[in-house]
Tab-separated table of C-alpha atoms in Angstrom:
chain	number	residue	atom	x	y	z
Y	639	UNK	CA	19.718	-49.214	-85.406
Y	640	UNK	CA	16.929	-51.691	-86.598
Y	641	UNK	CA	15.481	-54.792	-85.008
Y	642	UNK	CA	16.923	-53.719	-81.370
Y	643	UNK	CA	16.391	-56.219	-78.628
Y	644	UNK	CA	14.786	-53.540	-76.679
Y	645	UNK	CA	11.633	-53.360	-78.989
Y	646	UNK	CA	12.410	-49.907	-79.706
Y	647	UNK	CA	12.391	-48.260	-83.166
Y	648	UNK	CA	15.733	-45.844	-82.977
Y	649	UNK	CA	15.446	-43.340	-85.494
Y	650	UNK	CA	18.183	-40.238	-86.550
Y	651	UNK	CA	17.267	-37.446	-88.663
Y	652	UNK	CA	21.122	-36.156	-89.251
Y	653	UNK	CA	22.447	-36.333	-92.653
Y	654	UNK	CA	25.960	-35.523	-92.597
Y	655	UNK	CA	28.243	-35.074	-89.670
Y	656	UNK	CA	31.576	-33.638	-91.115
Y	657	UNK	CA	34.613	-33.269	-89.017
Y	658	UNK	CA	37.740	-31.995	-90.133
Y	659	UNK	CA	40.773	-29.313	-90.624
Y	660	UNK	CA	39.876	-26.404	-92.974
Y	661	UNK	CA	36.049	-27.225	-93.306
Y	662	UNK	CA	35.363	-23.262	-92.717
Y	663	UNK	CA	36.295	-22.805	-96.518
Y	664	UNK	CA	33.720	-25.971	-97.463
Y	665	UNK	CA	30.921	-24.987	-95.712
Y	666	UNK	CA	28.621	-23.809	-98.328
Y	667	UNK	CA	29.847	-27.026	-100.231
Y	668	UNK	CA	28.661	-29.360	-97.219
Y	669	UNK	CA	25.348	-27.747	-96.954
Y	670	UNK	CA	24.947	-27.808	-100.796
Y	671	UNK	CA	25.751	-31.588	-100.754
Y	672	UNK	CA	23.280	-32.240	-98.471
Y	673	UNK	CA	20.418	-30.174	-99.959
Y	674	UNK	CA	20.398	-27.685	-97.342
Y	675	UNK	CA	18.099	-24.474	-98.704
Y	676	UNK	CA	20.215	-21.435	-100.349
Y	677	UNK	CA	17.749	-19.136	-98.425
Y	678	UNK	CA	19.325	-19.235	-94.794
Y	679	UNK	CA	18.998	-17.589	-91.190
Y	680	UNK	CA	22.436	-17.261	-89.738
Y	681	UNK	CA	22.495	-17.149	-85.945
Y	682	UNK	CA	25.511	-16.281	-83.963
Y	683	UNK	CA	26.976	-13.750	-81.485
Y	684	UNK	CA	30.376	-11.536	-81.982
Y	685	UNK	CA	32.096	-14.439	-80.194
Y	686	UNK	CA	31.388	-17.034	-82.495
Y	687	UNK	CA	31.403	-15.101	-85.409
Y	688	UNK	CA	34.855	-13.985	-84.953
Y	689	UNK	CA	35.636	-17.741	-84.270
Y	690	UNK	CA	34.354	-18.452	-87.655
Y	691	UNK	CA	35.750	-15.382	-89.200
Y	692	UNK	CA	34.632	-15.222	-93.145
Y	693	UNK	CA	31.939	-17.456	-92.886
Y	694	UNK	CA	29.063	-15.154	-93.913
Y	695	UNK	CA	31.019	-14.192	-97.304
Y	696	UNK	CA	31.892	-17.945	-97.744
Y	697	UNK	CA	28.163	-18.440	-97.905
Y	698	UNK	CA	27.314	-15.517	-99.830
Y	699	UNK	CA	29.831	-15.942	-102.489
Y	700	UNK	CA	28.568	-19.518	-102.960
Y	701	UNK	CA	25.186	-18.895	-103.692
Y	702	UNK	CA	23.461	-18.277	-100.346
Y	703	UNK	CA	21.267	-15.666	-99.731
Y	704	UNK	CA	21.356	-14.929	-95.822
Y	705	UNK	CA	20.156	-12.884	-92.972
Y	706	UNK	CA	21.517	-12.888	-89.858
Y	707	UNK	CA	20.753	-12.537	-86.197
Y	708	UNK	CA	24.079	-11.482	-84.662
Y	709	UNK	CA	23.849	-11.296	-80.417
Y	710	UNK	CA	26.499	-9.381	-78.738
Y	711	UNK	CA	27.483	-12.304	-76.601
Y	712	UNK	CA	24.468	-14.948	-75.860
Y	713	UNK	CA	24.952	-16.428	-72.471
Y	714	UNK	CA	21.424	-17.489	-71.413
Y	715	UNK	CA	18.868	-19.436	-73.667
Y	716	UNK	CA	15.521	-17.341	-73.126
Y	717	UNK	CA	12.442	-19.338	-74.715
Y	718	UNK	CA	11.441	-15.986	-75.950
Y	719	UNK	CA	14.380	-15.588	-77.909
Y	720	UNK	CA	13.585	-19.170	-79.623
Y	721	UNK	CA	10.589	-17.808	-80.345
Y	722	UNK	CA	11.893	-14.673	-82.109
Y	723	UNK	CA	14.282	-16.647	-84.161
Y	724	UNK	CA	11.187	-18.589	-85.401
Y	725	UNK	CA	9.458	-15.347	-86.256
Y	726	UNK	CA	12.827	-14.004	-88.201
Y	727	UNK	CA	13.013	-17.530	-90.007
Y	728	UNK	CA	9.271	-17.147	-91.865
Y	729	UNK	CA	10.808	-16.215	-95.199
Y	730	UNK	CA	13.952	-18.650	-95.153
Y	731	UNK	CA	14.303	-22.376	-95.692
Y	732	UNK	CA	16.831	-22.721	-93.131
Y	733	UNK	CA	18.189	-22.031	-89.875
Y	734	UNK	CA	22.149	-22.163	-89.716
Y	735	UNK	CA	23.588	-21.889	-86.012
Y	736	UNK	CA	27.360	-20.732	-85.742
Y	737	UNK	CA	28.512	-21.515	-82.627
Y	738	UNK	CA	27.437	-23.892	-79.469
Y	739	UNK	CA	25.462	-24.055	-76.276
Y	740	UNK	CA	22.785	-21.325	-75.759
Y	741	UNK	CA	22.940	-20.427	-79.552
Y	742	UNK	CA	22.296	-23.728	-80.507
Y	743	UNK	CA	19.284	-24.168	-78.243
Y	744	UNK	CA	17.617	-21.742	-79.288
Y	745	UNK	CA	17.939	-22.144	-83.041
Y	746	UNK	CA	16.891	-25.652	-82.296
Y	747	UNK	CA	13.734	-24.821	-80.486
Y	748	UNK	CA	13.040	-21.938	-83.582
Y	749	UNK	CA	13.446	-24.588	-86.108
Y	750	UNK	CA	11.198	-27.330	-84.474
Y	751	UNK	CA	8.641	-24.291	-84.007
Y	752	UNK	CA	8.890	-23.187	-87.397
Y	753	UNK	CA	9.286	-26.311	-89.426
Y	754	UNK	CA	12.677	-25.153	-90.995
Y	755	UNK	CA	15.833	-27.208	-91.727
Y	756	UNK	CA	18.458	-26.848	-89.386
Y	757	UNK	CA	22.217	-26.634	-89.378
Y	758	UNK	CA	25.301	-26.195	-87.100
Y	759	UNK	CA	28.748	-24.702	-87.487
Y	760	UNK	CA	30.398	-25.414	-84.228
Y	761	UNK	CA	32.945	-23.172	-83.182
Y	762	UNK	CA	33.833	-24.999	-79.728
Y	763	UNK	CA	33.283	-28.319	-78.183
Y	764	UNK	CA	31.912	-27.048	-75.059
Y	765	UNK	CA	28.731	-29.081	-74.558
Y	766	UNK	CA	26.673	-32.578	-75.595
Y	767	UNK	CA	23.698	-30.973	-77.336
Y	768	UNK	CA	25.172	-30.628	-80.894
Y	769	UNK	CA	23.125	-33.569	-81.964
Y	770	UNK	CA	20.134	-33.047	-79.527
Y	771	UNK	CA	16.423	-33.091	-80.366
Y	772	UNK	CA	15.646	-31.246	-76.854
Y	773	UNK	CA	16.312	-27.351	-75.671
Y	774	UNK	CA	16.927	-26.480	-71.873
Y	775	UNK	CA	15.456	-23.088	-72.367
Y	776	UNK	CA	14.637	-20.604	-69.531
Y	777	UNK	CA	11.183	-19.038	-69.249
Y	778	UNK	CA	10.487	-16.928	-65.822
Y	779	UNK	CA	14.093	-18.007	-64.753
Y	780	UNK	CA	12.840	-21.647	-64.603
Y	781	UNK	CA	14.724	-24.033	-66.920
Y	782	UNK	CA	12.674	-26.453	-68.854
Y	783	UNK	CA	14.090	-29.025	-72.020
Y	784	UNK	CA	11.565	-28.406	-74.712
Y	785	UNK	CA	10.959	-30.706	-77.884
Y	786	UNK	CA	13.607	-29.440	-80.544
Y	787	UNK	CA	14.888	-29.892	-84.208
Y	788	UNK	CA	17.693	-32.524	-84.541
Y	789	UNK	CA	20.347	-30.790	-87.002
Y	790	UNK	CA	20.362	-32.079	-90.572
Y	791	UNK	CA	23.996	-31.394	-91.143
Y	792	UNK	CA	26.861	-30.687	-88.282
Y	793	UNK	CA	30.190	-29.073	-89.258
Y	794	UNK	CA	32.867	-29.077	-87.050
Y	795	UNK	CA	36.384	-27.575	-88.388
Y	796	UNK	CA	38.848	-28.912	-85.954
Y	797	UNK	CA	41.438	-26.031	-86.676
Y	798	UNK	CA	38.480	-23.573	-85.379
Y	799	UNK	CA	37.825	-26.262	-82.044
Y	800	UNK	CA	41.299	-26.714	-81.468
Y	801	UNK	CA	41.918	-22.780	-80.729
Y	802	UNK	CA	38.522	-22.248	-78.876
Y	803	UNK	CA	39.338	-21.165	-75.341
Y	804	UNK	CA	40.565	-23.926	-72.989
Y	805	UNK	CA	37.662	-22.955	-70.500
Y	806	UNK	CA	35.230	-24.038	-73.131
Y	807	UNK	CA	36.862	-27.144	-74.024
Y	808	UNK	CA	37.304	-28.170	-70.570
Y	809	UNK	CA	33.590	-27.325	-70.052
Y	810	UNK	CA	32.920	-29.974	-73.081
Y	811	UNK	CA	34.805	-32.315	-70.931
Y	812	UNK	CA	32.578	-31.597	-67.939
Y	813	UNK	CA	29.559	-32.292	-69.738
Y	814	UNK	CA	31.171	-35.340	-70.994
Y	815	UNK	CA	31.969	-36.999	-67.673
Y	816	UNK	CA	28.173	-36.201	-66.465
Y	817	UNK	CA	27.403	-39.172	-68.692
Y	818	UNK	CA	29.011	-41.411	-65.488
Y	819	UNK	CA	26.130	-40.424	-63.186
Y	820	UNK	CA	23.380	-40.015	-66.381
Y	821	UNK	CA	23.794	-43.402	-67.210
Y	822	UNK	CA	23.349	-44.705	-63.435
Y	823	UNK	CA	20.294	-42.766	-62.995
Y	824	UNK	CA	19.111	-44.400	-65.937
Y	825	UNK	CA	19.786	-47.532	-64.845
Y	826	UNK	CA	18.280	-47.090	-61.382
Y	827	UNK	CA	15.143	-45.533	-63.040
Y	828	UNK	CA	14.582	-48.927	-65.077
Y	829	UNK	CA	14.916	-50.917	-61.821
Y	830	UNK	CA	12.881	-48.925	-59.479
Y	831	UNK	CA	10.051	-47.290	-61.948
Y	832	UNK	CA	10.503	-49.723	-64.700
Y	833	UNK	CA	11.494	-46.872	-67.067
Y	834	UNK	CA	12.404	-48.225	-70.408
Y	835	UNK	CA	16.430	-48.593	-71.144
Y	836	UNK	CA	18.197	-49.738	-74.053
Y	837	UNK	CA	21.545	-51.045	-73.299
Y	838	UNK	CA	22.779	-50.212	-76.937
Y	839	UNK	CA	21.896	-46.731	-76.760
Y	840	UNK	CA	23.764	-46.470	-73.374
Y	841	UNK	CA	26.422	-47.971	-75.341
Y	842	UNK	CA	26.809	-44.993	-77.551
Y	843	UNK	CA	26.871	-42.495	-74.545
Y	844	UNK	CA	29.309	-44.780	-73.195
Y	845	UNK	CA	31.498	-44.649	-76.349
Y	846	UNK	CA	31.682	-40.705	-76.502
Y	847	UNK	CA	32.414	-40.867	-72.817
Y	848	UNK	CA	35.429	-42.986	-73.175
Y	849	UNK	CA	36.897	-41.327	-75.904
Y	850	UNK	CA	36.536	-38.008	-73.929
Y	851	UNK	CA	38.424	-39.561	-70.868
Y	852	UNK	CA	41.009	-41.217	-72.780
Y	853	UNK	CA	42.053	-37.748	-73.871
Y	854	UNK	CA	41.624	-35.679	-70.778
Y	855	UNK	CA	45.174	-34.772	-70.812
Y	856	UNK	CA	45.198	-33.159	-73.919
Y	857	UNK	CA	41.698	-31.386	-73.498
Y	858	UNK	CA	43.139	-27.926	-72.968
Y	859	UNK	CA	45.923	-28.163	-75.561
Y	860	UNK	CA	45.441	-26.960	-79.081
Y	861	UNK	CA	45.493	-30.482	-80.390
Y	862	UNK	CA	43.476	-30.919	-83.305
Y	863	UNK	CA	43.228	-34.465	-82.824
Y	864	UNK	CA	42.116	-34.480	-79.464
Y	865	UNK	CA	39.604	-31.534	-80.368
Y	866	UNK	CA	38.267	-33.861	-82.861
Y	867	UNK	CA	37.748	-36.749	-80.934
Y	868	UNK	CA	36.185	-34.837	-77.974
Y	869	UNK	CA	33.884	-33.141	-80.555
Y	870	UNK	CA	32.785	-36.542	-81.781
Y	871	UNK	CA	32.198	-38.087	-78.399
Y	872	UNK	CA	29.967	-34.966	-77.465
Y	873	UNK	CA	27.832	-35.556	-80.959
Y	874	UNK	CA	27.696	-39.342	-79.796
Y	875	UNK	CA	26.180	-38.288	-76.647
Y	876	UNK	CA	23.562	-35.860	-78.528
Y	877	UNK	CA	23.033	-38.500	-81.191
Y	878	UNK	CA	22.031	-41.329	-78.414
Y	879	UNK	CA	19.222	-39.079	-77.138
Y	880	UNK	CA	17.607	-38.837	-80.530
Y	881	UNK	CA	18.193	-42.794	-81.052
Y	882	UNK	CA	16.537	-43.563	-77.447
Y	883	UNK	CA	14.038	-40.769	-77.814
Y	884	UNK	CA	14.780	-39.545	-74.270
Y	885	UNK	CA	17.448	-37.174	-72.691
Y	886	UNK	CA	18.155	-40.142	-70.550
Y	887	UNK	CA	21.218	-40.960	-72.348
Y	888	UNK	CA	23.054	-37.796	-71.557
Y	889	UNK	CA	21.261	-36.243	-68.702
Y	890	UNK	CA	21.153	-37.325	-64.925
Y	891	UNK	CA	20.828	-35.656	-61.880
Y	892	UNK	CA	23.941	-33.511	-62.406
Y	893	UNK	CA	22.138	-31.522	-65.063
Y	894	UNK	CA	19.070	-31.038	-62.958
Y	895	UNK	CA	21.405	-29.708	-60.036
Y	896	UNK	CA	23.270	-27.213	-62.541
Y	897	UNK	CA	19.845	-26.180	-63.640
Y	898	UNK	CA	18.873	-25.234	-59.942
Y	899	UNK	CA	21.657	-23.218	-59.246
Y	900	UNK	CA	21.297	-21.587	-62.749
Y	901	UNK	CA	17.480	-20.743	-61.904
Y	902	UNK	CA	17.992	-19.655	-58.688
Y	903	UNK	CA	20.888	-17.266	-59.884
Y	904	UNK	CA	18.678	-15.792	-62.312
Y	905	UNK	CA	16.551	-15.039	-60.016
Y	906	UNK	CA	18.859	-12.757	-58.256
Y	907	UNK	CA	19.737	-11.314	-61.759
Y	908	UNK	CA	23.379	-13.204	-61.682
Y	909	UNK	CA	24.596	-15.137	-64.935
Y	910	UNK	CA	25.786	-18.558	-64.463
Y	911	UNK	CA	29.142	-20.058	-65.370
Y	912	UNK	CA	29.090	-22.409	-68.269
Y	913	UNK	CA	26.929	-25.488	-68.713
Y	914	UNK	CA	29.348	-28.123	-68.786
Y	915	UNK	CA	31.521	-26.326	-66.074
Y	916	UNK	CA	28.476	-26.689	-63.704
Y	917	UNK	CA	27.542	-29.871	-64.828
Y	918	UNK	CA	31.329	-31.373	-63.915
Y	919	UNK	CA	31.207	-30.013	-60.712
Y	920	UNK	CA	27.685	-31.596	-59.995
Y	921	UNK	CA	29.068	-34.816	-61.288
Y	922	UNK	CA	31.703	-34.935	-58.760
Y	923	UNK	CA	28.910	-34.078	-55.780
Y	924	UNK	CA	26.649	-36.715	-56.749
Y	925	UNK	CA	29.119	-39.285	-57.276
Y	926	UNK	CA	30.286	-38.408	-53.570
Y	927	UNK	CA	26.686	-38.712	-52.523
Y	928	UNK	CA	25.808	-42.053	-54.561
Y	929	UNK	CA	28.848	-44.052	-53.174
Y	930	UNK	CA	28.168	-42.926	-49.608
Y	931	UNK	CA	24.150	-44.300	-50.164
Y	932	UNK	CA	26.148	-47.340	-51.770
Y	933	UNK	CA	27.948	-47.871	-48.529
Y	934	UNK	CA	24.929	-47.743	-46.157
Y	935	UNK	CA	24.718	-51.643	-44.821
Y	936	UNK	CA	21.132	-52.999	-44.721
Y	937	UNK	CA	19.281	-49.815	-44.883
Y	938	UNK	CA	15.488	-49.967	-44.164
Y	939	UNK	CA	13.450	-48.436	-47.023
Y	940	UNK	CA	10.264	-46.559	-46.275
Y	941	UNK	CA	7.369	-44.446	-48.056
Y	942	UNK	CA	8.992	-41.095	-49.211
Y	943	UNK	CA	9.534	-38.990	-46.067
Y	944	UNK	CA	9.699	-35.550	-47.975
Y	945	UNK	CA	9.045	-32.343	-46.424
Y	946	UNK	CA	7.264	-30.675	-48.971
Y	947	UNK	CA	6.680	-27.556	-46.712
Y	948	UNK	CA	10.431	-27.158	-46.918
Y	949	UNK	CA	10.620	-28.191	-50.632
Y	950	UNK	CA	8.436	-25.113	-51.323
Y	951	UNK	CA	10.072	-22.760	-49.060
Y	952	UNK	CA	13.364	-23.666	-50.770
Y	953	UNK	CA	12.299	-23.134	-54.383
Y	954	UNK	CA	9.832	-20.014	-53.191
Y	955	UNK	CA	6.758	-18.509	-54.595
Y	956	UNK	CA	8.325	-17.683	-58.095
Y	957	UNK	CA	8.875	-21.384	-59.001
Y	958	UNK	CA	6.215	-23.249	-56.594
Y	959	UNK	CA	3.525	-23.797	-59.623
Y	960	UNK	CA	6.195	-25.454	-61.775
Y	961	UNK	CA	7.287	-27.642	-58.789
Y	962	UNK	CA	3.778	-28.354	-58.007
Y	963	UNK	CA	3.145	-29.432	-61.489
Y	964	UNK	CA	6.160	-32.000	-61.629
Y	965	UNK	CA	5.255	-33.489	-58.297
Y	966	UNK	CA	1.494	-33.953	-58.851
Y	967	UNK	CA	1.875	-37.164	-58.508
Y	968	UNK	CA	5.556	-37.298	-57.516
Y	969	UNK	CA	7.757	-39.426	-59.079
Y	970	UNK	CA	8.405	-41.781	-56.082
Y	971	UNK	CA	4.639	-42.873	-56.148
Y	972	UNK	CA	5.813	-45.307	-58.779
Y	973	UNK	CA	8.073	-47.168	-56.985
Y	974	UNK	CA	8.068	-48.501	-53.155
Y	975	UNK	CA	10.159	-49.603	-50.451
Y	976	UNK	CA	9.814	-53.056	-51.244
Y	977	UNK	CA	10.831	-52.617	-54.880
Y	978	UNK	CA	14.058	-50.615	-53.460
Y	979	UNK	CA	14.754	-53.451	-50.768
Y	980	UNK	CA	14.616	-56.044	-53.834
Y	981	UNK	CA	17.052	-54.034	-55.992
Y	982	UNK	CA	19.256	-52.721	-53.255
Y	983	UNK	CA	22.153	-55.083	-54.217
Y	984	UNK	CA	21.624	-54.597	-57.786
Y	985	UNK	CA	21.160	-50.855	-57.151
Y	986	UNK	CA	24.961	-50.920	-55.300
Y	987	UNK	CA	26.290	-53.093	-57.726
Y	988	UNK	CA	25.857	-50.315	-60.517
Y	989	UNK	CA	27.011	-47.543	-58.621
Y	990	UNK	CA	30.217	-49.312	-57.551
Y	991	UNK	CA	31.117	-50.294	-61.063
Y	992	UNK	CA	30.083	-47.588	-63.342
Y	993	UNK	CA	30.909	-44.945	-61.299
Y	994	UNK	CA	34.829	-44.273	-60.720
Y	995	UNK	CA	35.809	-43.454	-57.063
Y	996	UNK	CA	35.639	-39.690	-56.129
Y	997	UNK	CA	39.382	-39.631	-56.142
Y	998	UNK	CA	39.840	-40.714	-59.601
Y	999	UNK	CA	37.082	-38.321	-61.059
Y	1000	UNK	CA	38.514	-35.566	-59.388
Y	1001	UNK	CA	41.831	-36.186	-60.888
Y	1002	UNK	CA	40.521	-36.871	-64.196
Y	1003	UNK	CA	38.788	-33.779	-64.114
Y	1004	UNK	CA	42.125	-31.536	-63.096
Y	1005	UNK	CA	44.223	-33.301	-65.617
Y	1006	UNK	CA	41.404	-32.051	-68.184
Y	1007	UNK	CA	41.494	-28.492	-66.640
Y	1008	UNK	CA	37.786	-28.546	-65.519
Y	1009	UNK	CA	36.480	-26.739	-62.251
Y	1010	UNK	CA	35.849	-29.223	-59.036
Y	1011	UNK	CA	34.555	-27.029	-56.144
Y	1012	UNK	CA	31.588	-24.852	-56.226
Y	1013	UNK	CA	33.566	-21.745	-55.680
Y	1014	UNK	CA	35.298	-22.061	-58.958
Y	1015	UNK	CA	31.888	-21.767	-60.539
Y	1016	UNK	CA	30.424	-18.869	-58.371
Y	1017	UNK	CA	27.866	-20.978	-56.197
Y	1018	UNK	CA	28.152	-20.152	-52.937
Y	1019	UNK	CA	28.413	-22.970	-50.214
Y	1020	UNK	CA	24.642	-22.476	-49.313
Y	1021	UNK	CA	23.398	-22.779	-52.915
Y	1022	UNK	CA	25.594	-25.531	-53.548
Y	1023	UNK	CA	23.995	-27.453	-50.531
Y	1024	UNK	CA	20.598	-26.641	-51.268
Y	1025	UNK	CA	20.852	-27.744	-55.130
Y	1026	UNK	CA	22.384	-31.069	-54.288
Y	1027	UNK	CA	19.391	-31.709	-51.783
Y	1028	UNK	CA	16.534	-30.145	-53.533
Y	1029	UNK	CA	17.367	-30.500	-57.010
Y	1030	UNK	CA	15.191	-33.767	-57.729
Y	1031	UNK	CA	11.687	-31.480	-57.257
Y	1032	UNK	CA	12.564	-29.680	-60.514
Y	1033	UNK	CA	11.398	-32.586	-62.575
Y	1034	UNK	CA	9.432	-35.795	-63.010
Y	1035	UNK	CA	12.155	-38.193	-63.313
Y	1036	UNK	CA	13.564	-41.103	-61.355
Y	1037	UNK	CA	17.253	-40.422	-59.860
Y	1038	UNK	CA	19.185	-41.896	-57.230
Y	1039	UNK	CA	19.162	-38.371	-55.564
Y	1040	UNK	CA	15.384	-38.712	-55.466
Y	1041	UNK	CA	15.072	-41.626	-53.338
Y	1042	UNK	CA	17.256	-40.087	-50.348
Y	1043	UNK	CA	13.983	-39.369	-48.573
Y	1044	UNK	CA	12.791	-43.208	-48.632
Y	1045	UNK	CA	15.966	-44.506	-46.611
Y	1046	UNK	CA	15.046	-44.641	-43.116
Y	1047	UNK	CA	17.229	-42.716	-40.269
Y	1048	UNK	CA	20.057	-42.013	-42.345
Y	1049	UNK	CA	21.565	-38.811	-41.741
Y	1050	UNK	CA	23.438	-37.210	-44.380
Y	1051	UNK	CA	26.175	-34.614	-44.202
Y	1052	UNK	CA	25.269	-32.466	-47.297
Y	1053	UNK	CA	28.064	-30.065	-46.802
Y	1054	UNK	CA	30.324	-32.868	-47.282
Y	1055	UNK	CA	28.532	-34.320	-50.231
Y	1056	UNK	CA	28.834	-30.902	-51.776
Y	1057	UNK	CA	32.863	-30.669	-51.050
Y	1058	UNK	CA	32.521	-27.957	-49.095
């Protein structure tokens, strides 16, 4: 994307996205034709290795020298694991991640740290980070997105993707519909703090979103055509993040809500549900809140009224230093009541035109087998509400949710907004 009207130079490091039936057997050939190193570290877990059964033999029988790091069942992408993978890759030229989600995230970061070539063999269309250049990793139970390496090669065997557990495919759909609120937040950030936004990059994400939405009723089936289209849609959103040099193209308030829930559960020693499932539920909550804010007639805007003592009490001492870092200064310092008032009509238009109704979104998610309530993702009512109300302080990022303390005198029923 050269000579873009936005003035930004858009670049991409991906050499090849190979999607089709039976590509497992062609994995070595695909890597070779893209000049991927022959000495590689293969990272997987027992579940993904079973899904891609035979991949290690295929690589070895076709001239690849491999070493492996096989996890039992990797559910949390820990910063420390990414560091370990980087060290393990010292004597190889490339890293191949066999899997999705957390496996991709630690490998992507490791490849960045160790400056190694990186490729992905996907085993489920469960999240949108395949083509991403960031890795959301957990360190000391707090989740942060770190710079990472975009894969040069992405391989998706639709026969394998279609047979992935229905829950994982529904999670991928949940991650896709999160783009509704993500794109709204990006547009609102442009209006309120002048954040750069490229309409062409946003259109790439929107294209991926619409592909997924059109196949909602086929998400849980073992339909290869549907699996291919959803996988390609997921790749498009990751590609948009690279082209725009920002996670804005795929991640908004809904992702931060999900991260809040995950961090607070990890603090209690509890694992969270799949990323996409949580993002889908959070998208529904944020949509409900955004629609409610857009209904307010003639609102009065004031300087940020955040109760910081309450914010720090909610996050607790374990996370206080991180929250202080992201809010010194806080992002609302970059806008004003006057800016909000002058852009109020346009903000309402964006919310009303870009977001489906809560009823439409709920029906779409149920059609795709997605979770739609906090209870379905193992999040208590109390945690659901805290996440929706206090997630904005985890990031220095303008989101519609962060503007709530600048609405004067409004009362929000947070339980209702959280669907409780």
